[in-house]
C-alpha cells in the first residue's frame, strides 16, 4: 500500500473540517500508534497482519491530516524496547519496515508532488544494515522538500534521544566548538533528533493506554495530550477530529504556559550572560559598577556565544549528513 493515499473526505467530514478550521489549528501532531497486536487478537489474525493494518491506517491518517492543514506528523513506529519482543515478531516488523521503505523510494515522484520531507529519528545503528541504507536513501532523497513533514521514530526512545543530545554537546566541547558555559536547555533542544521540527501541538495515543512509553518526553511538556480508547487500525477521521477539538478547548492555557516557559528560558540565558560579564570584568580588573562597560560586554558575550553555537550546529548537521551519505553508499 502507498504511503500517500489519494482520497477525499465525505461531505459531512468536509463540513466538520471547515468548522474546525475556524478555530486554532495544530501544525504538528504526534501519534503513538498503539493497539495493532490487540487488533490482531480481536480479529483472530497474526500479529504481523495487525501491524500491516496499522500501516494502512497511518497512510489514511496522513491524508486526513493534510485535509485539515496539519503539515507535520510524527509517529512512534518502533521503540528500542520493541527489540525485546519475540524474534518472530521483531523479524516480521523488520521485514515490514524493509518493504515500506522500499515503497517510499519507489514513490519519489509522489513525494515530490506533495513536497513530503521524510525524516527517520532514532538510533539507526541498532537496525539491520540494509534497512539503515534504505532509510538513508529515503531521508537524503526527500530532505529538500518542505511542504509537509513525516517524522518516523524508528529504533527510538526519548531517553536515548536525550542521552545522545548530551553526548553531542560533549563532543562539541571536546572539539572546541563550544565552551562549557554555552551548555543550556536551549542548546540541548537543538541537539535532539527532532531539532528541525517544532514541538508537537498534540500527542495522541490510541488503545486506551495513558502513558507516553518513552516517546517525545522532552518535546511534549506543553502539548495537548489526548488518550483515546480506539485501537490504532480502527482509528477514524472522527477520532482525529475529537483530538483537535480537545486541543482547541485547551489552546489558550497551553499557549500561556508555553509563553511563560519561553520567558523563563530567556531570563535564565540572560543570567548566564551576566555571569560571563562578571568574569570578564574580573579579568580586566575593571570596576563592576560601570554600566556602560557591562552593556558592551553583555552584547559581546551574547554575540560570541551565538557564533560558537552556530558553528557547532553546522558541524553537527554536517556530521549527521555525512553519516547518512556513507550509509546510502555502503554495500548491504
mmCIF file with all atom_site columns, N, CA and C in Angstrom, residues 200-256:
data_model
loop_
_atom_site.group_PDB
_atom_site.id
_atom_site.type_symbol
_atom_site.label_atom_id
_atom_site.label_alt_id
_atom_site.label_comp_id
_atom_site.label_asym_id
_atom_site.label_entity_id
_atom_site.label_seq_id
_atom_site.pdbx_PDB_ins_code
_atom_site.Cartn_x
_atom_site.Cartn_y
_atom_site.Cartn_z
_atom_site.occupancy
_atom_site.B_iso_or_equiv
_atom_site.pdbx_formal_charge
_atom_site.auth_seq_id
_atom_site.auth_comp_id
_atom_site.auth_asym_id
_atom_site.auth_atom_id
_atom_site.pdbx_PDB_model_num
ATOM 1   N N  . UNK A 1 200 ? 5.441   19.146 19.157 1.00 0.00 ? 200 UNK A N  1
ATOM 2   C CA . UNK A 1 200 ? 4.061   18.812 18.757 1.00 0.00 ? 200 UNK A CA 1
ATOM 3   C C  . UNK A 1 200 ? 3.025   19.655 19.501 1.00 0.00 ? 200 UNK A C  1
ATOM 4   N N  . UNK A 1 201 ? 1.985   20.028 18.784 1.00 0.00 ? 201 UNK A N  1
ATOM 5   C CA . UNK A 1 201 ? 0.847   20.696 19.421 1.00 0.00 ? 201 UNK A CA 1
ATOM 6   C C  . UNK A 1 201 ? -0.042  19.677 20.132 1.00 0.00 ? 201 UNK A C  1
ATOM 7   N N  . UNK A 1 202 ? -0.159  18.493 19.530 1.00 0.00 ? 202 UNK A N  1
ATOM 8   C CA . UNK A 1 202 ? -0.983  17.421 20.105 1.00 0.00 ? 202 UNK A CA 1
ATOM 9   C C  . UNK A 1 202 ? -0.189  16.126 20.067 1.00 0.00 ? 202 UNK A C  1
ATOM 10  N N  . UNK A 1 203 ? -0.275  15.350 21.144 1.00 0.00 ? 203 UNK A N  1
ATOM 11  C CA . UNK A 1 203 ? 0.215   13.974 21.129 1.00 0.00 ? 203 UNK A CA 1
ATOM 12  C C  . UNK A 1 203 ? -0.984  13.069 21.377 1.00 0.00 ? 203 UNK A C  1
ATOM 13  N N  . UNK A 1 204 ? -1.214  12.151 20.454 1.00 0.00 ? 204 UNK A N  1
ATOM 14  C CA . UNK A 1 204 ? -2.362  11.240 20.528 1.00 0.00 ? 204 UNK A CA 1
ATOM 15  C C  . UNK A 1 204 ? -1.862  9.823  20.763 1.00 0.00 ? 204 UNK A C  1
ATOM 16  N N  . UNK A 1 205 ? -2.429  9.152  21.763 1.00 0.00 ? 205 UNK A N  1
ATOM 17  C CA . UNK A 1 205 ? -2.147  7.728  21.962 1.00 0.00 ? 205 UNK A CA 1
ATOM 18  C C  . UNK A 1 205 ? -3.453  6.959  21.899 1.00 0.00 ? 205 UNK A C  1
ATOM 19  N N  . UNK A 1 206 ? -3.451  5.919  21.095 1.00 0.00 ? 206 UNK A N  1
ATOM 20  C CA . UNK A 1 206 ? -4.645  5.087  20.954 1.00 0.00 ? 206 UNK A CA 1
ATOM 21  C C  . UNK A 1 206 ? -4.563  3.864  21.866 1.00 0.00 ? 206 UNK A C  1
ATOM 22  N N  . UNK A 1 207 ? -5.625  3.091  21.869 1.00 0.00 ? 207 UNK A N  1
ATOM 23  C CA . UNK A 1 207 ? -5.775  1.786  22.549 1.00 0.00 ? 207 UNK A CA 1
ATOM 24  C C  . UNK A 1 207 ? -6.117  1.892  24.025 1.00 0.00 ? 207 UNK A C  1
ATOM 25  N N  . UNK A 1 208 ? -6.306  3.097  24.548 1.00 0.00 ? 208 UNK A N  1
ATOM 26  C CA . UNK A 1 208 ? -6.716  3.236  25.937 1.00 0.00 ? 208 UNK A CA 1
ATOM 27  C C  . UNK A 1 208 ? -5.583  3.348  26.940 1.00 0.00 ? 208 UNK A C  1
ATOM 28  N N  . UNK A 1 209 ? -4.353  3.132  26.517 1.00 0.00 ? 209 UNK A N  1
ATOM 29  C CA . UNK A 1 209 ? -3.215  3.302  27.421 1.00 0.00 ? 209 UNK A CA 1
ATOM 30  C C  . UNK A 1 209 ? -3.022  4.783  27.713 1.00 0.00 ? 209 UNK A C  1
ATOM 31  N N  . UNK A 1 210 ? -2.651  5.105  28.961 1.00 0.00 ? 210 UNK A N  1
ATOM 32  C CA . UNK A 1 210 ? -2.493  6.513  29.347 1.00 0.00 ? 210 UNK A CA 1
ATOM 33  C C  . UNK A 1 210 ? -1.073  6.777  29.850 1.00 0.00 ? 210 UNK A C  1
ATOM 34  N N  . UNK A 1 211 ? -0.104  6.388  29.050 1.00 0.00 ? 211 UNK A N  1
ATOM 35  C CA . UNK A 1 211 ? 1.309   6.660  29.348 1.00 0.00 ? 211 UNK A CA 1
ATOM 36  C C  . UNK A 1 211 ? 2.014   6.993  28.039 1.00 0.00 ? 211 UNK A C  1
ATOM 37  N N  . UNK A 1 212 ? 3.178   7.621  28.154 1.00 0.00 ? 212 UNK A N  1
ATOM 38  C CA . UNK A 1 212 ? 3.894   8.080  26.963 1.00 0.00 ? 212 UNK A CA 1
ATOM 39  C C  . UNK A 1 212 ? 4.907   7.063  26.449 1.00 0.00 ? 212 UNK A C  1
ATOM 40  N N  . UNK A 1 213 ? 5.220   6.049  27.240 1.00 0.00 ? 213 UNK A N  1
ATOM 41  C CA . UNK A 1 213 ? 6.095   4.959  26.791 1.00 0.00 ? 213 UNK A CA 1
ATOM 42  C C  . UNK A 1 213 ? 7.406   5.464  26.185 1.00 0.00 ? 213 UNK A C  1
ATOM 43  N N  . UNK A 1 214 ? 8.015   6.460  26.854 1.00 0.00 ? 214 UNK A N  1
ATOM 44  C CA . UNK A 1 214 ? 9.337   6.949  26.445 1.00 0.00 ? 214 UNK A CA 1
ATOM 45  C C  . UNK A 1 214 ? 9.308   7.578  25.052 1.00 0.00 ? 214 UNK A C  1
ATOM 46  N N  . UNK A 1 215 ? 8.246   8.297  24.740 1.00 0.00 ? 215 UNK A N  1
ATOM 47  C CA . UNK A 1 215 ? 8.099   8.936  23.428 1.00 0.00 ? 215 UNK A CA 1
ATOM 48  C C  . UNK A 1 215 ? 8.002   10.449 23.596 1.00 0.00 ? 215 UNK A C  1
ATOM 49  N N  . UNK A 1 216 ? 8.941   11.177 23.012 1.00 0.00 ? 216 UNK A N  1
ATOM 50  C CA . UNK A 1 216 ? 8.931   12.641 22.973 1.00 0.00 ? 216 UNK A CA 1
ATOM 51  C C  . UNK A 1 216 ? 8.713   13.257 24.357 1.00 0.00 ? 216 UNK A C  1
ATOM 52  N N  . UNK A 1 217 ? 9.386   12.713 25.371 1.00 0.00 ? 217 UNK A N  1
ATOM 53  C CA . UNK A 1 217 ? 9.206   13.221 26.728 1.00 0.00 ? 217 UNK A CA 1
ATOM 54  C C  . UNK A 1 217 ? 9.648   14.679 26.841 1.00 0.00 ? 217 UNK A C  1
ATOM 55  N N  . UNK A 1 218 ? 10.736  15.033 26.166 1.00 0.00 ? 218 UNK A N  1
ATOM 56  C CA . UNK A 1 218 ? 11.259  16.398 26.207 1.00 0.00 ? 218 UNK A CA 1
ATOM 57  C C  . UNK A 1 218 ? 10.310  17.360 25.483 1.00 0.00 ? 218 UNK A C  1
ATOM 58  N N  . UNK A 1 219 ? 9.783   16.922 24.342 1.00 0.00 ? 219 UNK A N  1
ATOM 59  C CA . UNK A 1 219 ? 9.089   17.820 23.422 1.00 0.00 ? 219 UNK A CA 1
ATOM 60  C C  . UNK A 1 219 ? 7.630   18.081 23.779 1.00 0.00 ? 219 UNK A C  1
ATOM 61  N N  . UNK A 1 220 ? 7.046   17.285 24.665 1.00 0.00 ? 220 UNK A N  1
ATOM 62  C CA . UNK A 1 220 ? 5.591   17.362 24.873 1.00 0.00 ? 220 UNK A CA 1
ATOM 63  C C  . UNK A 1 220 ? 5.191   18.008 26.201 1.00 0.00 ? 220 UNK A C  1
ATOM 64  N N  . UNK A 1 221 ? 6.103   18.766 26.808 1.00 0.00 ? 221 UNK A N  1
ATOM 65  C CA . UNK A 1 221 ? 5.778   19.374 28.102 1.00 0.00 ? 221 UNK A CA 1
ATOM 66  C C  . UNK A 1 221 ? 4.666   20.416 27.975 1.00 0.00 ? 221 UNK A C  1
ATOM 67  N N  . UNK A 1 222 ? 4.481   20.980 26.771 1.00 0.00 ? 222 UNK A N  1
ATOM 68  C CA . UNK A 1 222 ? 3.401   21.941 26.565 1.00 0.00 ? 222 UNK A CA 1
ATOM 69  C C  . UNK A 1 222 ? 2.484   21.512 25.417 1.00 0.00 ? 222 UNK A C  1
ATOM 70  N N  . UNK A 1 223 ? 2.398   20.217 25.203 1.00 0.00 ? 223 UNK A N  1
ATOM 71  C CA . UNK A 1 223 ? 1.500   19.678 24.182 1.00 0.00 ? 223 UNK A CA 1
ATOM 72  C C  . UNK A 1 223 ? 0.182   19.266 24.820 1.00 0.00 ? 223 UNK A C  1
ATOM 73  N N  . UNK A 1 224 ? -0.857  19.223 23.998 1.00 0.00 ? 224 UNK A N  1
ATOM 74  C CA . UNK A 1 224 ? -2.144  18.691 24.438 1.00 0.00 ? 224 UNK A CA 1
ATOM 75  C C  . UNK A 1 224 ? -2.072  17.163 24.317 1.00 0.00 ? 224 UNK A C  1
ATOM 76  N N  . UNK A 1 225 ? -2.180  16.465 25.436 1.00 0.00 ? 225 UNK A N  1
ATOM 77  C CA . UNK A 1 225 ? -2.095  15.001 25.442 1.00 0.00 ? 225 UNK A CA 1
ATOM 78  C C  . UNK A 1 225 ? -3.512  14.420 25.340 1.00 0.00 ? 225 UNK A C  1
ATOM 79  N N  . UNK A 1 226 ? -3.711  13.587 24.326 1.00 0.00 ? 226 UNK A N  1
ATOM 80  C CA . UNK A 1 226 ? -5.034  13.014 24.075 1.00 0.00 ? 226 UNK A CA 1
ATOM 81  C C  . UNK A 1 226 ? -4.915  11.491 24.071 1.00 0.00 ? 226 UNK A C  1
ATOM 82  N N  . UNK A 1 227 ? -5.616  10.843 24.994 1.00 0.00 ? 227 UNK A N  1
ATOM 83  C CA . UNK A 1 227 ? -5.607  9.383  25.081 1.00 0.00 ? 227 UNK A CA 1
ATOM 84  C C  . UNK A 1 227 ? -6.983  8.872  24.649 1.00 0.00 ? 227 UNK A C  1
ATOM 85  N N  . UNK A 1 228 ? -6.988  8.017  23.624 1.00 0.00 ? 228 UNK A N  1
ATOM 86  C CA . UNK A 1 228 ? -8.249  7.551  23.044 1.00 0.00 ? 228 UNK A CA 1
ATOM 87  C C  . UNK A 1 228 ? -8.332  6.024  23.121 1.00 0.00 ? 228 UNK A C  1
ATOM 88  N N  . UNK A 1 229 ? -9.512  5.478  23.391 1.00 0.00 ? 229 UNK A N  1
ATOM 89  C CA . UNK A 1 229 ? -9.642  4.030  23.600 1.00 0.00 ? 229 UNK A CA 1
ATOM 90  C C  . UNK A 1 229 ? -9.564  3.201  22.320 1.00 0.00 ? 229 UNK A C  1
ATOM 91  N N  . UNK A 1 230 ? -9.739  3.804  21.171 1.00 0.00 ? 230 UNK A N  1
ATOM 92  C CA . UNK A 1 230 ? -9.801  3.061  19.911 1.00 0.00 ? 230 UNK A CA 1
ATOM 93  C C  . UNK A 1 230 ? -8.459  2.402  19.598 1.00 0.00 ? 230 UNK A C  1
ATOM 94  N N  . UNK A 1 231 ? -8.502  1.168  19.062 1.00 0.00 ? 231 UNK A N  1
ATOM 95  C CA . UNK A 1 231 ? -7.285  0.509  18.596 1.00 0.00 ? 231 UNK A CA 1
ATOM 96  C C  . UNK A 1 231 ? -6.807  1.191  17.321 1.00 0.00 ? 231 UNK A C  1
ATOM 97  N N  . UNK A 1 232 ? -5.481  1.292  17.154 1.00 0.00 ? 232 UNK A N  1
ATOM 98  C CA . UNK A 1 232 ? -4.962  2.083  16.042 1.00 0.00 ? 232 UNK A CA 1
ATOM 99  C C  . UNK A 1 232 ? -5.511  1.671  14.670 1.00 0.00 ? 232 UNK A C  1
ATOM 100 N N  . UNK A 1 233 ? -5.566  0.392  14.305 1.00 0.00 ? 233 UNK A N  1
ATOM 101 C CA . UNK A 1 233 ? -6.083  0.059  12.967 1.00 0.00 ? 233 UNK A CA 1
ATOM 102 C C  . UNK A 1 233 ? -7.547  0.458  12.757 1.00 0.00 ? 233 UNK A C  1
ATOM 103 N N  . UNK A 1 234 ? -8.255  0.758  13.851 1.00 0.00 ? 234 UNK A N  1
ATOM 104 C CA . UNK A 1 234 ? -9.659  1.163  13.754 1.00 0.00 ? 234 UNK A CA 1
ATOM 105 C C  . UNK A 1 234 ? -9.837  2.677  13.887 1.00 0.00 ? 234 UNK A C  1
ATOM 106 N N  . UNK A 1 235 ? -8.731  3.402  13.868 1.00 0.00 ? 235 UNK A N  1
ATOM 107 C CA . UNK A 1 235 ? -8.781  4.856  14.007 1.00 0.00 ? 235 UNK A CA 1
ATOM 108 C C  . UNK A 1 235 ? -9.593  5.473  12.865 1.00 0.00 ? 235 UNK A C  1
ATOM 109 N N  . UNK A 1 236 ? -10.322 6.550  13.168 1.00 0.00 ? 236 UNK A N  1
ATOM 110 C CA . UNK A 1 236 ? -11.178 7.179  12.156 1.00 0.00 ? 236 UNK A CA 1
ATOM 111 C C  . UNK A 1 236 ? -10.940 8.682  12.104 1.00 0.00 ? 236 UNK A C  1
ATOM 112 N N  . UNK A 1 237 ? -11.464 9.288  11.063 1.00 0.00 ? 237 UNK A N  1
ATOM 113 C CA . UNK A 1 237 ? -11.413 10.750 10.939 1.00 0.00 ? 237 UNK A CA 1
ATOM 114 C C  . UNK A 1 237 ? -12.019 11.406 12.173 1.00 0.00 ? 237 UNK A C  1
ATOM 115 N N  . UNK A 1 238 ? -13.063 10.790 12.720 1.00 0.00 ? 238 UNK A N  1
ATOM 116 C CA . UNK A 1 238 ? -13.763 11.410 13.852 1.00 0.00 ? 238 UNK A CA 1
ATOM 117 C C  . UNK A 1 238 ? -12.930 11.356 15.125 1.00 0.00 ? 238 UNK A C  1
ATOM 118 N N  . UNK A 1 239 ? -12.089 10.348 15.255 1.00 0.00 ? 239 UNK A N  1
ATOM 119 C CA . UNK A 1 239 ? -11.156 10.326 16.389 1.00 0.00 ? 239 UNK A CA 1
ATOM 120 C C  . UNK A 1 239 ? -10.165 11.484 16.294 1.00 0.00 ? 239 UNK A C  1
ATOM 121 N N  . UNK A 1 240 ? -9.655  11.725 15.085 1.00 0.00 ? 240 UNK A N  1
ATOM 122 C CA . UNK A 1 240 ? -8.743  12.851 14.872 1.00 0.00 ? 240 UNK A CA 1
ATOM 123 C C  . UNK A 1 240 ? -9.472  14.171 15.111 1.00 0.00 ? 240 UNK A C  1
ATOM 124 N N  . UNK A 1 241 ? -10.675 14.271 14.624 1.00 0.00 ? 241 UNK A N  1
ATOM 125 C CA . UNK A 1 241 ? -11.498 15.478 14.815 1.00 0.00 ? 241 UNK A CA 1
ATOM 126 C C  . UNK A 1 241 ? -11.677 15.768 16.307 1.00 0.00 ? 241 UNK A C  1
ATOM 127 N N  . UNK A 1 242 ? -11.970 14.719 17.078 1.00 0.00 ? 242 UNK A N  1
ATOM 128 C CA . UNK A 1 242 ? -12.156 14.872 18.532 1.00 0.00 ? 242 UNK A CA 1
ATOM 129 C C  . UNK A 1 242 ? -10.872 15.360 19.201 1.00 0.00 ? 242 UNK A C  1
ATOM 130 N N  . UNK A 1 243 ? -9.712  14.839 18.758 1.00 0.00 ? 243 UNK A N  1
ATOM 131 C CA . UNK A 1 243 ? -8.436  15.256 19.334 1.00 0.00 ? 243 UNK A CA 1
ATOM 132 C C  . UNK A 1 243 ? -8.184  16.739 19.074 1.00 0.00 ? 243 UNK A C  1
ATOM 133 N N  . UNK A 1 244 ? -8.501  17.200 17.867 1.00 0.00 ? 244 UNK A N  1
ATOM 134 C CA . UNK A 1 244 ? -8.309  18.616 17.543 1.00 0.00 ? 244 UNK A CA 1
ATOM 135 C C  . UNK A 1 244 ? -9.255  19.490 18.370 1.00 0.00 ? 244 UNK A C  1
ATOM 136 N N  . UNK A 1 245 ? -10.485 19.018 18.570 1.00 0.00 ? 245 UNK A N  1
ATOM 137 C CA . UNK A 1 245 ? -11.437 19.750 19.424 1.00 0.00 ? 245 UNK A CA 1
ATOM 138 C C  . UNK A 1 245 ? -10.858 19.916 20.832 1.00 0.00 ? 245 UNK A C  1
ATOM 139 N N  . UNK A 1 246 ? -10.276 18.830 21.380 1.00 0.00 ? 246 UNK A N  1
ATOM 140 C CA . UNK A 1 246 ? -9.678  18.909 22.720 1.00 0.00 ? 246 UNK A CA 1
ATOM 141 C C  . UNK A 1 246 ? -8.536  19.926 22.749 1.00 0.00 ? 246 UNK A C  1
ATOM 142 N N  . UNK A 1 247 ? -7.741  19.942 21.676 1.00 0.00 ? 247 UNK A N  1
ATOM 143 C CA . UNK A 1 247 ? -6.651  20.913 21.571 1.00 0.00 ? 247 UNK A CA 1
ATOM 144 C C  . UNK A 1 247 ? -7.202  22.338 21.572 1.00 0.00 ? 247 UNK A C  1
ATOM 145 N N  . UNK A 1 248 ? -8.249  22.575 20.803 1.00 0.00 ? 248 UNK A N  1
ATOM 146 C CA . UNK A 1 248 ? -8.826  23.918 20.716 1.00 0.00 ? 248 UNK A CA 1
ATOM 147 C C  . UNK A 1 248 ? -9.414  24.359 22.056 1.00 0.00 ? 248 UNK A C  1
ATOM 148 N N  . UNK A 1 249 ? -10.009 23.436 22.781 1.00 0.00 ? 249 UNK A N  1
ATOM 149 C CA . UNK A 1 249 ? -10.591 23.782 24.082 1.00 0.00 ? 249 UNK A CA 1
ATOM 150 C C  . UNK A 1 249 ? -9.515  24.174 25.098 1.00 0.00 ? 249 UNK A C  1
ATOM 151 N N  . UNK A 1 250 ? -8.305  23.634 24.924 1.00 0.00 ? 250 UNK A N  1
ATOM 152 C CA . UNK A 1 250 ? -7.214  23.899 25.865 1.00 0.00 ? 250 UNK A CA 1
ATOM 153 C C  . UNK A 1 250 ? -6.145  24.832 25.296 1.00 0.00 ? 250 UNK A C  1
ATOM 154 N N  . UNK A 1 251 ? -6.403  25.372 24.105 1.00 0.00 ? 251 UNK A N  1
ATOM 155 C CA . UNK A 1 251 ? -5.379  26.138 23.396 1.00 0.00 ? 251 UNK A CA 1
ATOM 156 C C  . UNK A 1 251 ? -4.874  27.334 24.195 1.00 0.00 ? 251 UNK A C  1
ATOM 157 N N  . UNK A 1 252 ? -5.781  28.093 24.764 1.00 0.00 ? 252 UNK A N  1
ATOM 158 C CA . UNK A 1 252 ? -5.401  29.306 25.489 1.00 0.00 ? 252 UNK A CA 1
ATOM 159 C C  . UNK A 1 252 ? -4.470  28.993 26.656 1.00 0.00 ? 252 UNK A C  1
ATOM 160 N N  . UNK A 1 253 ? -4.824  27.982 27.450 1.00 0.00 ? 253 UNK A N  1
ATOM 161 C CA . UNK A 1 253 ? -3.991  27.616 28.606 1.00 0.00 ? 253 UNK A CA 1
ATOM 162 C C  . UNK A 1 253 ? -2.637  27.081 28.157 1.00 0.00 ? 253 UNK A C  1
ATOM 163 N N  . UNK A 1 254 ? -2.623  26.286 27.084 1.00 0.00 ? 254 UNK A N  1
ATOM 164 C CA . UNK A 1 254 ? -1.362  25.742 26.571 1.00 0.00 ? 254 UNK A CA 1
ATOM 165 C C  . UNK A 1 254 ? -0.440  26.853 26.083 1.00 0.00 ? 254 UNK A C  1
ATOM 166 N N  . UNK A 1 255 ? -1.005  27.824 25.362 1.00 0.00 ? 255 UNK A N  1
ATOM 167 C CA . UNK A 1 255 ? -0.208  28.931 24.843 1.00 0.00 ? 255 UNK A CA 1
ATOM 168 C C  . UNK A 1 255 ? 0.366   29.773 25.973 1.00 0.00 ? 255 UNK A C  1
ATOM 169 N N  . UNK A 1 256 ? -0.445  30.020 26.996 1.00 0.00 ? 256 UNK A N  1
ATOM 170 C CA . UNK A 1 256 ? 0.017   30.816 28.133 1.00 0.00 ? 256 UNK A CA 1
ATOM 171 C C  . UNK A 1 256 ? 1.171   30.115 28.843 1.00 0.00 ? 256 UNK A C  1
#
